[in-house]
C-alpha positions as a printed NumPy array, in Angstrom:
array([[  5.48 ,  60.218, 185.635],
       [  4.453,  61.479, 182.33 ],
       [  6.336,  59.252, 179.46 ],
       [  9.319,  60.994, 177.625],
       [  7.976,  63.125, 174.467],
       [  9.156,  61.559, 171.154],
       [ 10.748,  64.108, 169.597],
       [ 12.847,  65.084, 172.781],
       [ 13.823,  61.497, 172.808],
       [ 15.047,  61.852, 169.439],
       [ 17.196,  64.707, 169.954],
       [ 18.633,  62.865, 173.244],
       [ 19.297,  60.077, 170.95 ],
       [ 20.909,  61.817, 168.083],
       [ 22.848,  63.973, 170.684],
       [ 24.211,  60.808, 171.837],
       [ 25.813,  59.829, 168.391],
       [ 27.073,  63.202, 167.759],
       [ 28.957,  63.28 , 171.146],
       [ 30.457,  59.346, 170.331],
       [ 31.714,  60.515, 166.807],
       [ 33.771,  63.41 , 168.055],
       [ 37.275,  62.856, 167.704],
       [ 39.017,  61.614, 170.846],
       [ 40.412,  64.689, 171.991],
       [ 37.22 ,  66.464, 171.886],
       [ 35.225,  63.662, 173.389],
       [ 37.727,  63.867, 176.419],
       [ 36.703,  67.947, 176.804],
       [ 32.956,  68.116, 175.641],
       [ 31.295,  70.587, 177.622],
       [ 27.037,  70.552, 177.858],
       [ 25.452,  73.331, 177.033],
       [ 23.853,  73.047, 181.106],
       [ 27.3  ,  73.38 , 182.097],
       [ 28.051,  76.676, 180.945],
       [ 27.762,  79.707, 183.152],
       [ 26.085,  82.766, 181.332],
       [ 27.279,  85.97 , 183.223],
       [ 24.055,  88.459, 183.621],
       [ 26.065,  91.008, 181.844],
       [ 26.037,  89.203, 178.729],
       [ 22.535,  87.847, 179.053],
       [ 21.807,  91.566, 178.852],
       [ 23.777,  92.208, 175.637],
       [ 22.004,  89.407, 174.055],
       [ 19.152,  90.921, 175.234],
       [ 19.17 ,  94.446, 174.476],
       [ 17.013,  95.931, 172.527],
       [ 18.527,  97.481, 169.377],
       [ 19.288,  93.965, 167.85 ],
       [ 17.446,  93.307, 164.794],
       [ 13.89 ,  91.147, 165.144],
       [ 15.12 ,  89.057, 162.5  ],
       [ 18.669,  88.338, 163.994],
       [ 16.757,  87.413, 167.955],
       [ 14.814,  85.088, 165.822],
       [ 18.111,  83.435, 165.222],
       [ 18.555,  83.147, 168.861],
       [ 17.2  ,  79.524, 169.276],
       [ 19.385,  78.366, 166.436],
       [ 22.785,  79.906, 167.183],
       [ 22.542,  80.024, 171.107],
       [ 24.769,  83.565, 171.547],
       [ 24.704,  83.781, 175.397],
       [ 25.997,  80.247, 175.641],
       [ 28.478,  80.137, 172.61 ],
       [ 29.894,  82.984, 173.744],
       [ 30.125,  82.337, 177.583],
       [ 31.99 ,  79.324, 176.373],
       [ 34.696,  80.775, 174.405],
       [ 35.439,  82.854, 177.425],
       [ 33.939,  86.281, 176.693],
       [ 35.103,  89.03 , 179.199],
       [ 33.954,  92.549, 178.953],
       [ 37.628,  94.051, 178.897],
       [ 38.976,  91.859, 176.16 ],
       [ 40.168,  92.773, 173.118],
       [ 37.985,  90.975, 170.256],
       [ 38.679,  90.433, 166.796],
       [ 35.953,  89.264, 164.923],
       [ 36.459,  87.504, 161.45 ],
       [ 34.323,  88.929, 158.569],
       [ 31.04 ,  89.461, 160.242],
       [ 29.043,  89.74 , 157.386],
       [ 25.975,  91.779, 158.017],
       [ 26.779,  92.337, 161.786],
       [ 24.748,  89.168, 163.542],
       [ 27.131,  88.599, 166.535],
       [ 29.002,  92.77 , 166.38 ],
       [ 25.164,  93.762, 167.837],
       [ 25.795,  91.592, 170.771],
       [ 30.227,  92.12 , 170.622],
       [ 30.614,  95.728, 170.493],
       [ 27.828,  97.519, 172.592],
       [ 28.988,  94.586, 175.447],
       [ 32.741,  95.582, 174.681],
       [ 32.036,  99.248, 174.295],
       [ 32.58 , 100.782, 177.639],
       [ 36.014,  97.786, 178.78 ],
       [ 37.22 ,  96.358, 176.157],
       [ 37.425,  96.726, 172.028],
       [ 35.414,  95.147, 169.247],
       [ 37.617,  94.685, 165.728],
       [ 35.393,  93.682, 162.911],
       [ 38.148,  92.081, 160.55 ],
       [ 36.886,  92.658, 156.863],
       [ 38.639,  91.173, 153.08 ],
       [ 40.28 ,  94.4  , 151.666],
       [ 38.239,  94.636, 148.521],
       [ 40.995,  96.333, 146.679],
       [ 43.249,  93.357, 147.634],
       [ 41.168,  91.025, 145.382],
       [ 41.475,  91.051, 141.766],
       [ 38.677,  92.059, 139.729],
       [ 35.951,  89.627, 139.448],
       [ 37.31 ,  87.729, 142.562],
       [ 34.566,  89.118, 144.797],
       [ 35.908,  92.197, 144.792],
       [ 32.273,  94.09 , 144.683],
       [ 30.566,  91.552, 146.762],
       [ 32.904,  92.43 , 149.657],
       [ 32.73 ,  95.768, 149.088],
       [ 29.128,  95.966, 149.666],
       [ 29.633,  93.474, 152.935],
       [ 32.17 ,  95.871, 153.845],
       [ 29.863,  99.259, 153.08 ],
       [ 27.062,  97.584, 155.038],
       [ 28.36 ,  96.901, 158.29 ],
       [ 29.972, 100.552, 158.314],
       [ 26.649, 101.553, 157.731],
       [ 25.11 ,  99.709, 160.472],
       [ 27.815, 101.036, 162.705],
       [ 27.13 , 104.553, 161.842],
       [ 23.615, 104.361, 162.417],
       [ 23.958, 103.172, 165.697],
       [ 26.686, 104.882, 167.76 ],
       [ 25.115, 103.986, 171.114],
       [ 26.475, 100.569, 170.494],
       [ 28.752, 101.141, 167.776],
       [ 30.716, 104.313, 168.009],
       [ 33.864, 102.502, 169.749],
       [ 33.576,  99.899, 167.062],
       [ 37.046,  99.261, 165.235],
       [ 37.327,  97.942, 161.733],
       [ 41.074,  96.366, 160.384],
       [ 41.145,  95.339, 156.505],
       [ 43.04 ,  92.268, 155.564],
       [ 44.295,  90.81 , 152.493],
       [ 43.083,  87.027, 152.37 ],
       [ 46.038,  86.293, 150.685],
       [ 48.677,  86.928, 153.462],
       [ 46.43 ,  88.513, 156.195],
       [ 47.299,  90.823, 159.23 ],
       [ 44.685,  91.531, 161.904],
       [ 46.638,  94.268, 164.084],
       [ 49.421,  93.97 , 166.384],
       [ 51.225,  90.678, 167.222],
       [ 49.811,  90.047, 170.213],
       [ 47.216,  92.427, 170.708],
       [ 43.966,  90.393, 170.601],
       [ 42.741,  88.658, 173.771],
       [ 40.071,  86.388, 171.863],
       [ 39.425,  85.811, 168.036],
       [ 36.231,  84.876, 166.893],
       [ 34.738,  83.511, 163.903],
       [ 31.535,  82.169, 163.024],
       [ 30.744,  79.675, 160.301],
       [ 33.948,  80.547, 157.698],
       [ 35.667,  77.931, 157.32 ],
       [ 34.196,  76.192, 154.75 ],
       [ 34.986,  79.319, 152.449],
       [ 38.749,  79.356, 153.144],
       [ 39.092,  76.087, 152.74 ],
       [ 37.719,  76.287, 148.844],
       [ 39.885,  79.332, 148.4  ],
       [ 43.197,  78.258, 149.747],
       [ 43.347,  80.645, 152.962],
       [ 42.834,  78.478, 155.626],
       [ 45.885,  77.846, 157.079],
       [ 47.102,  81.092, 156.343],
       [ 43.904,  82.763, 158.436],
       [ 44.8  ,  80.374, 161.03 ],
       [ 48.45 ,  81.446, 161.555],
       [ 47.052,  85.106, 161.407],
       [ 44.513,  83.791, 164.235],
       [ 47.534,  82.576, 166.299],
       [ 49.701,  85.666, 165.112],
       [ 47.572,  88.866, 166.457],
       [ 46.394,  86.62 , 169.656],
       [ 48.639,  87.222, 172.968],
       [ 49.944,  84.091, 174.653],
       [ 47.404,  82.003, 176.54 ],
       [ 44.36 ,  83.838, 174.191],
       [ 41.936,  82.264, 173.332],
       [ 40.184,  81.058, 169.719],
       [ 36.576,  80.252, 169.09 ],
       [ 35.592,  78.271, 166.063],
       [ 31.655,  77.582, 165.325],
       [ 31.419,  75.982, 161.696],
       [ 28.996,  73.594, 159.841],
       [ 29.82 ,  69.975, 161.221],
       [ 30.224,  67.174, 157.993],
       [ 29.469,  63.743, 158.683],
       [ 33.27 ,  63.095, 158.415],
       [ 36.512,  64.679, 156.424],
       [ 35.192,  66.552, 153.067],
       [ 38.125,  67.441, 150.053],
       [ 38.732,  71.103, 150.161],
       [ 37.068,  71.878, 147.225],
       [ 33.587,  70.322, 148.354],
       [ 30.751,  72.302, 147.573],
       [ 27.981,  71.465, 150.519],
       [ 29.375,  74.27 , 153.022],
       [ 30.352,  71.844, 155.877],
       [ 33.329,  70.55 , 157.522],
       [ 34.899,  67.444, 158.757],
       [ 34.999,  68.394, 163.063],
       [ 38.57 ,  66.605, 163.198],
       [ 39.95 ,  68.868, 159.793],
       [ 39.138,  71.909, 161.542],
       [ 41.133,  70.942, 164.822],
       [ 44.069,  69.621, 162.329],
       [ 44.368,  73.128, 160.912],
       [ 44.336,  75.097, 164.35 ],
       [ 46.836,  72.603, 165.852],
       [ 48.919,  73.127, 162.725],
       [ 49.071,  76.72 , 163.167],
       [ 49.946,  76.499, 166.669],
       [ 46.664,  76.41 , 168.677],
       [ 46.127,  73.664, 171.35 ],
       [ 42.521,  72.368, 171.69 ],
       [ 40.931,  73.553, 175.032],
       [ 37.534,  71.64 , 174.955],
       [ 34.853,  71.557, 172.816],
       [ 30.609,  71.999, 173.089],
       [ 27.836,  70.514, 171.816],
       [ 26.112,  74.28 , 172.19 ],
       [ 25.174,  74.663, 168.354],
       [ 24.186,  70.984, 167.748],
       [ 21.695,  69.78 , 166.075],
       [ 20.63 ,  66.373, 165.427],
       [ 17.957,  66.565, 163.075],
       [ 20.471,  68.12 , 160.295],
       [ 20.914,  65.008, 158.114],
       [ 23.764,  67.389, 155.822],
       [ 22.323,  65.288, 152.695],
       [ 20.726,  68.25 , 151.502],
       [ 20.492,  69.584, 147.739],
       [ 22.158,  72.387, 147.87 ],
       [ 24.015,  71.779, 150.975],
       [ 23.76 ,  74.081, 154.273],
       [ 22.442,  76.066, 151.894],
       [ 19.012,  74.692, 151.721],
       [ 18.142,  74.955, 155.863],
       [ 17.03 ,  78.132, 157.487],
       [ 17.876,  81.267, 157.112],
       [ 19.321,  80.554, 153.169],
       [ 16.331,  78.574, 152.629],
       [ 17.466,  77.484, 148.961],
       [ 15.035,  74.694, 148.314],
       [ 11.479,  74.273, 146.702],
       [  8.452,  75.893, 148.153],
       [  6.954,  72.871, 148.787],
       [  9.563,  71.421, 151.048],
       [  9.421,  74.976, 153.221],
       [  7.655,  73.161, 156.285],
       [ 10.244,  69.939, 155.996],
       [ 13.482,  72.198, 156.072],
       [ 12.404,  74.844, 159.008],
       [ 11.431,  71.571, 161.355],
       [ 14.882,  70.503, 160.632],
       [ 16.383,  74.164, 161.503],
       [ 19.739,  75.545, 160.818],
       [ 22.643,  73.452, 160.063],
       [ 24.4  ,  71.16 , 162.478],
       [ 27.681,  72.985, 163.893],
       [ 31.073,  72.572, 165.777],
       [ 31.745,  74.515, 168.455],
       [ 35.589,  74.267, 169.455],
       [ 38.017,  76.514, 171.74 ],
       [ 41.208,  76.619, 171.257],
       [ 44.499,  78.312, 173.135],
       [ 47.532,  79.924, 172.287],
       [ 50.659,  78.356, 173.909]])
């Protein structure tokens, strides 16, 4: 029998400790990432071949097929998906919605900002991923976009939604003061018994509000869905990864793909890859 390779070793190791410093409720509904099921249909989304080269380079680090299959993906469901950014997880969302189901990018209303308060910065978020929809109406055409004001936001119809979705947020809300208002607009526009998925940047342990590293205490971010109304369904160790020390400089910032570090610490930071993250389901009552 060949003897176990170091570095895998390692990662079963540091899996290990992640996994016993979960909060209890999590523990008691971990899932493994060999447990979940990946239907064929949504292997071939994640697949297909008009996602960006850079995004599918992403693949290894965000683990779409997987996260996805675990928050319960159907391809008749209505999605919401909060800010999207440049579009990373809409090329996989909306052409596999397209033909069943709906895809709602949910965007910040520029004008709803004051000036100054990232009011041009989500403009050109906003102006970008219409863009990208419009050059693409293969997968895009059936693409829906709803506008919210982060201040007291709407996301469509109590009700309406069958799954909400957001990727890496909540670190921002937190600083600004919308979290728990997002959250009740999460449990607001989803129907009874739908369904929320949560990745974010996993801290060490509770961080204030205002902290400036990008990550999140695992047991604040279940405290804020339960507050709003969610119940915790079961958790996954998916988007873990044990090598992220979150000591960094510059915080989450400073791994792959933000990269915000010296040149000479290039090769340290892409060994340790992107950040360490949460993956958590949640219900509506």
């Amino acid at each position: 029998m060949n003897k176990p390779v170091p570095l895998l070793c390692a990662c079963l190791l540091g899996m290990s400790v992640l996994i016993s410093s979960l909060p209890a409720d999590a523990k008691q509904n971990t899932v493994a990432a060999a447990q979940i099921q990946v239907p064929a249909s949504l292997q071939a989304a994640v697949d297909g071949s008009w996602r960006t080269p850079a995004n599918v380079l992403r693949d290894e680090y965000r683990h779409p097929a997987q996260t996805l299959a675990f928050f319960g993906l159907k391809p008749d469901q209505t999605v919401v998906e909060i800010t999207p950014g440049g579009g990373w997880y809409a090329e996989i969302l909306a052409p596999y919605l397209r033909d069943g189901g709906k895809y709602i990018a949910a965007v910040v209303d520029p004008q709803a900002l004051p000036a100054g308060g990232g009011r041009d910065y989500q403009q050109r978020s906003r102006d970008g991923l219409a863009k990208k929809f419009a050059e693409s109406p293969a997968q895009f055409d059936r693409a829906t976009e709803v506008a919210y004001d982060p201040a007291a936001p709407v996301l469509g119809a109590p009700g309406s939604a069958d799954l909400v979705l957001t990727f890496r947020n909540v670190h921002n809300w937190r600083s600004n003061n919308q979290a728990e208002g997002l959250f009740r607009a999460f449990f607001d526009v989803l129907k009874p018994g739908g369904t929320l998925g949560v990745v974010e940047h996993r801290a060490k342990a509770d961080v204030p509000a205002d902290d400036k590293s990008g990550y999140v205490g695992q047991a604040q971010v279940i405290a804020m869905a339960e507050a709003a109304g969610f119940r915790l369904d079961a958790s996954s160790e998916v988007n873990a990864n044990p090598r992220d020390t979150k000591d960094h400089p510059k915080g989450v910032w400073t791994l792959p793909p933000s990269n915000s570090h010296d040149a000479a610490d290039a090769a340290k930071y892409k060994a340790i890859g992107e950040s360490d993250r949460m993956t958590l389901r949640f219900i509506k009552p």
